[in-house]
Coordinates of C-alpha atoms and ligand atoms in Angstrom, one line a residue:
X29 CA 0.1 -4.1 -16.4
X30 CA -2.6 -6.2 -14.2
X31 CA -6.0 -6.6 -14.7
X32 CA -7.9 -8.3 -12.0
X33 CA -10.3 -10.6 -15.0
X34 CA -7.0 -12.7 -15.8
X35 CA -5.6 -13.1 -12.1
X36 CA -5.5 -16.6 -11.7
X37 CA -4.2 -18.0 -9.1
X38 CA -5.3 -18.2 -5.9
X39 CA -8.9 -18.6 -7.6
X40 CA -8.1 -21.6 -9.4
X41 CA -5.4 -23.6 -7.2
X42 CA -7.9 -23.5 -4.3
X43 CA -10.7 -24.6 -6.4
X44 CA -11.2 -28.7 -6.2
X45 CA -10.8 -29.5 -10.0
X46 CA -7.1 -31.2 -10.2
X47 CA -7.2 -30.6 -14.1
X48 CA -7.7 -26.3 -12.9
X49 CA -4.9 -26.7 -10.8
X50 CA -2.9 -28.6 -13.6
X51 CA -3.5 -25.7 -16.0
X52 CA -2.9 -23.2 -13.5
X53 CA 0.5 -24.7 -12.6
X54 CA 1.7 -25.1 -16.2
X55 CA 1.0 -21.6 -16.7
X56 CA 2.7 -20.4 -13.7
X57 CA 5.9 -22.2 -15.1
X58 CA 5.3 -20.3 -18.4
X59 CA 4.9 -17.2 -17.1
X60 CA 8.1 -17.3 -14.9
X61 CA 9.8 -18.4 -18.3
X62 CA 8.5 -15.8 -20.2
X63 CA 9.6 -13.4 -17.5
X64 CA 13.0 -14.5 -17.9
X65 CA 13.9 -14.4 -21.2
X66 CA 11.3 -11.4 -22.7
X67 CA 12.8 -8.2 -21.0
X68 CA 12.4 -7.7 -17.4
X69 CA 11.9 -4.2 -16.9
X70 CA 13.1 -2.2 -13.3
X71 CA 10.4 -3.6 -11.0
X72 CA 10.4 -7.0 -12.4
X73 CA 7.6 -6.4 -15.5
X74 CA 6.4 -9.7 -16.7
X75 CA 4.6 -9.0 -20.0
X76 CA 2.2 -11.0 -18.4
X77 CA -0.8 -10.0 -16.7
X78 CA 0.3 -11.0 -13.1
X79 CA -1.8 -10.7 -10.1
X80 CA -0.2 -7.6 -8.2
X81 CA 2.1 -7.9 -5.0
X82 CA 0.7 -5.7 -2.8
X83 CA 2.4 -3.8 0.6
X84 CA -0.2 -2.2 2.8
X85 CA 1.6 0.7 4.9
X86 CA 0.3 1.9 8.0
X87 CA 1.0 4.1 11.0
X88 CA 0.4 7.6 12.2
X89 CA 0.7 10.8 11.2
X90 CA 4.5 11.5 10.8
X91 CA 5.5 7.8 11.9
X92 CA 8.1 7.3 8.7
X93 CA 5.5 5.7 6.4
X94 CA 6.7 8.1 3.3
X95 CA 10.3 8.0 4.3
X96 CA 10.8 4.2 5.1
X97 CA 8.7 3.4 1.6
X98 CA 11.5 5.8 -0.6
X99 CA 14.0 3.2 0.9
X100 CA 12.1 0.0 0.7
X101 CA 11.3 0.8 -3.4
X102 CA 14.9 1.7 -3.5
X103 CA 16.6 -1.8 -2.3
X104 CA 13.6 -4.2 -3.0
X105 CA 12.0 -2.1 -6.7
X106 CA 8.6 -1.9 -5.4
X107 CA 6.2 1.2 -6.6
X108 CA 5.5 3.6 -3.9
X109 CA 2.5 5.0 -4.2
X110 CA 1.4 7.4 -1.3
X111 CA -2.4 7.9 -1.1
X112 CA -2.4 11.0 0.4
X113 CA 0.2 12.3 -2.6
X114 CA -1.8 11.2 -4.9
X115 CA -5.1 13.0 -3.5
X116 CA -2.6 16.1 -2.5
X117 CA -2.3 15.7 -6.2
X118 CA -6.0 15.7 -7.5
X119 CA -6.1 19.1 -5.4
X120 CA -3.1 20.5 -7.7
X121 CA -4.8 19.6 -10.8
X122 CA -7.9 21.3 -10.0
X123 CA -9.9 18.3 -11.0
X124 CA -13.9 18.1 -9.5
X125 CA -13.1 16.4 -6.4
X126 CA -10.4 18.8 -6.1
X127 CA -12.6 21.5 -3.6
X128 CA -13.5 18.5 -1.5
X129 CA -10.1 16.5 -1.2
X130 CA -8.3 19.8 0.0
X131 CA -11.4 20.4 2.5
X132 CA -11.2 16.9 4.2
X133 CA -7.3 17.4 4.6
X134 CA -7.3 20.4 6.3
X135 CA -10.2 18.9 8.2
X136 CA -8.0 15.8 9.0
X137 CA -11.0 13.4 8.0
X138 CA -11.3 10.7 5.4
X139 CA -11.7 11.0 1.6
X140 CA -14.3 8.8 0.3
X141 CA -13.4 5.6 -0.6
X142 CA -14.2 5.4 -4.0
X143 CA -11.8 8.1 -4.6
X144 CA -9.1 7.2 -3.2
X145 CA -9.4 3.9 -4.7
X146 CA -9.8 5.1 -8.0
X147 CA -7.1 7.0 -7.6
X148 CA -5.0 3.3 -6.4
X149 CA -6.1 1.5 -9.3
X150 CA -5.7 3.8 -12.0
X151 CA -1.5 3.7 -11.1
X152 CA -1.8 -0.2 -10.3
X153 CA -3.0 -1.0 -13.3
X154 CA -0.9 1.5 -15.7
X155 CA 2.0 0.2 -14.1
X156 CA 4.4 -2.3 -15.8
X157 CA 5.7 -2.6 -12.0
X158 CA 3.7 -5.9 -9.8
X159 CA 5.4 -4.9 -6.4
X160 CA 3.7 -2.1 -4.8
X161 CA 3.8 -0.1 -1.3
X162 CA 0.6 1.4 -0.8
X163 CA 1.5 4.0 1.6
X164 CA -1.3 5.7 4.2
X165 CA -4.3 3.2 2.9
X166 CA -6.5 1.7 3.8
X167 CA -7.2 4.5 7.0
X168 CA -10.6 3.1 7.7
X169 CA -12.0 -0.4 7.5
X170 CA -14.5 0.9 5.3
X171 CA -11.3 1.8 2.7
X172 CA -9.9 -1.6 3.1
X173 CA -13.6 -3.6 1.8
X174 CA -13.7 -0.8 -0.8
X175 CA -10.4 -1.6 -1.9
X176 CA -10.7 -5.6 -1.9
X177 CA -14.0 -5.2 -3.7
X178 CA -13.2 -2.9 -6.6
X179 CA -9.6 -4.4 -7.1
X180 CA -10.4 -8.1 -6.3
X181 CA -7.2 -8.4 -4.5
X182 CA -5.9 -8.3 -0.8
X183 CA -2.6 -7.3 0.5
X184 CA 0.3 -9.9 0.9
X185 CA 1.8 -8.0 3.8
X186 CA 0.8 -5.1 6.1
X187 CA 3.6 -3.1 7.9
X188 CA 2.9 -0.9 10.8
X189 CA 5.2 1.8 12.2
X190 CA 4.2 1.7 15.8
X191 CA 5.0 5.4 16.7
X192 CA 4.2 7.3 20.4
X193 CA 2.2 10.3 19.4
X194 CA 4.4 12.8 21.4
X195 CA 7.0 11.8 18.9
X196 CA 3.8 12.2 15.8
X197 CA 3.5 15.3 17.1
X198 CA 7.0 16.4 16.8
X199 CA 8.2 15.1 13.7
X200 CA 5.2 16.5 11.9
X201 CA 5.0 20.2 13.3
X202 CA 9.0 19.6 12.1
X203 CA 8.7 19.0 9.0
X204 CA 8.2 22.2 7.1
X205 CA 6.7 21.0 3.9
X206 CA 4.1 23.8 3.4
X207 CA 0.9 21.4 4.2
X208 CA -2.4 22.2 5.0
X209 CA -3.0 19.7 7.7
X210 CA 0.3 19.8 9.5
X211 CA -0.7 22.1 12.3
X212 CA -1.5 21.4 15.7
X213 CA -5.5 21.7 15.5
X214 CA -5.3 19.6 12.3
X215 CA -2.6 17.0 14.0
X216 CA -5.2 16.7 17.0
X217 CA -8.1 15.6 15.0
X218 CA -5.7 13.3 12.8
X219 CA -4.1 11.4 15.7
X220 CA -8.4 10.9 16.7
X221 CA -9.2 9.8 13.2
X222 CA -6.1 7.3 13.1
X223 CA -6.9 5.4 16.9
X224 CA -10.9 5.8 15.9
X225 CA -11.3 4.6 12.5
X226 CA -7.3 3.4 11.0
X227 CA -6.1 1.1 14.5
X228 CA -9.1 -1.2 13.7
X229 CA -7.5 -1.8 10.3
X230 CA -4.3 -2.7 11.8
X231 CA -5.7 -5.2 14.1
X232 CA -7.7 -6.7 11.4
X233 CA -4.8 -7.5 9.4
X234 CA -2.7 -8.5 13.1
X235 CA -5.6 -11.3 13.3
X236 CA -4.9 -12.3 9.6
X237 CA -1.5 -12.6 10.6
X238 CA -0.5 -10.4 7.3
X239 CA 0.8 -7.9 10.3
X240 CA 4.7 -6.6 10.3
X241 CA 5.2 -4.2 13.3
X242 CA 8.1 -1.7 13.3
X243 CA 9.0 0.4 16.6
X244 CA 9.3 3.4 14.5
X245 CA 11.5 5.2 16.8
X246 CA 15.2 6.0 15.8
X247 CA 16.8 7.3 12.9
X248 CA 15.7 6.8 9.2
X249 CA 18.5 4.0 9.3
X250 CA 17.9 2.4 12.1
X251 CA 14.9 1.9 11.5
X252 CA 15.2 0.4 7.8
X253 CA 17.3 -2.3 9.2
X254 CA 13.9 -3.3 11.2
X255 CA 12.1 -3.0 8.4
X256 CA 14.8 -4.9 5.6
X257 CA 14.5 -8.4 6.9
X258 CA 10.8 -8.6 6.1
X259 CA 11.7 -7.8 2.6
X260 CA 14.5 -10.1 2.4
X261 CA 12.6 -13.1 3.8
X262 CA 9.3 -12.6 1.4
X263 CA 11.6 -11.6 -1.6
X264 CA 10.8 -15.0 -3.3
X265 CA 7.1 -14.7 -3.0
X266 CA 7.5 -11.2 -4.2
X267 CA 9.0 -12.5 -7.7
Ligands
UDP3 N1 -6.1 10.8 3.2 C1 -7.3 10.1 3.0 N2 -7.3 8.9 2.6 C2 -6.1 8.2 2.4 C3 -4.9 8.8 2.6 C4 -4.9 10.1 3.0 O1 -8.4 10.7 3.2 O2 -6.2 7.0 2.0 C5 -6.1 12.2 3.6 C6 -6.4 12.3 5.1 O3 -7.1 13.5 5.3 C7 -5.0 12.4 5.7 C8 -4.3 13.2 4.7 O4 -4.9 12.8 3.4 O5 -5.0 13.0 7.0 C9 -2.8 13.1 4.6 O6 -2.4 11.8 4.4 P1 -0.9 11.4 4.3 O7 -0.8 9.9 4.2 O8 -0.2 12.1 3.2 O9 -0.3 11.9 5.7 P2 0.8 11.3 6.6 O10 0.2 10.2 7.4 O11 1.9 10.7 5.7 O12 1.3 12.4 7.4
MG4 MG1 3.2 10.4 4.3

């Protein structure tokens, strides 16, 4: 469980007082100790309140994000937490957004952020888990501020599933799951939305150097051994 009030680190090792940073550094050695010996759970729990490890994935419409996440929790025992499930969720439970969610699916336009984010931070922080793949968020720059402001946190890494839309197209109209927005008209305005409002998230994060791009063309496979040695390399920061 995380709550952003005790995350401390990087706050205090970049601030100038050496007797912070001393403190800070003792308790990072405690807290990896007490993670050792108290009862690790299946995503690595630390019964500490530790700042979350957070995966931003991105791409188009039917680019793998959903499928390549399922394997990446698998091998590396992150979270996976789609966004869009989670709303297509909201809409099940007939909750009061749930009239408006469905509408801006079928629409192919953005839920408001606050939302969404709620949505985020209500599994991040009833999780036990600190690894998480936030799948299909942020979409618009305007999510991504919304999430760094309410959650106080930014994502470690950012992968991108670079994906020709003929191919979008293709795999989605394919896929047969019985949703509301995957139909040609609705496909046309989401491949808009995506270059409009989500590719300026994806080159904000290319500038940060946070970016990860996979060519998301080939089989479920072939593709996850693209994606598996950026895992493997962060895996100790990930700990
Ligand atoms: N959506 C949204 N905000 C999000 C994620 C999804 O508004 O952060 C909405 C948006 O209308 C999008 C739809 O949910 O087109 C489906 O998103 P999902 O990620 O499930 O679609 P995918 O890209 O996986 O096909
Ligand atoms: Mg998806």
């Amino acid at each position: 469980m995380w709550r952003r009030v005790v995350s401390l680190s990087p706050v205090i090792s970049s601030s100038k007082s050496s007797l912070l940073n001393q403190a800070a550094y003792r308790f990072r050695i405690w807290e990896s100790f007490a993670t050792e010996i108290i009862n690790p759970g299946k995503c690595g729990i630390s019964p500490m309140e530790k700042t979350p490890f957070i995966t931003f994935v991105l791409g188009g419409p039917g680019s793998g994000k959903g499928t390549q996440c399922i394997k990446i929790a698998d091998t590396f025992g992150f979270m996976h937490l789609s966004a869009g499930d989670l709303l297509r969720t909201e809409i099940a439970s007939n909750s009061e957004d749930g009239a408006m969610i469905l509408n801006t699916i079928k629409e192919g336009k953005i839920v408001p952020s606050e939302v969404t984010v709620k949505l985020i931070q209500r599994e991040i922080e009833s999780s036990d888990c600190h690894k998480f793949l936030i799948d299909g968020f942020p979409r618009t720059e305007e999510n991504r501020i919304a999430f760094e402001k309410i959650m106080g946190v930014e994502p470690k890494i950012v992968l991108f599933f670079d994906c020709p839309e003929e191919e979008m197209v293709k795999r989605v109209l394919g896929r047969n799951e019985g949703r509301v927005d995957d139909n040609i008209d609705t496909m046309k305005k989401r491949l808009n939305v995506f270059t409009a409002l989500s590719l300026p998230v994806i080159n904000y994060y290319e500038k940060k150097g946070k970016l990860y791009t996979i060519n998301a063309v080939g089989s479920v496979d072939e593709i996850f051994e693209k994606v598996r040695p950026v895992f493997a390399e962060c895996e100790e920061m990930t700990q």
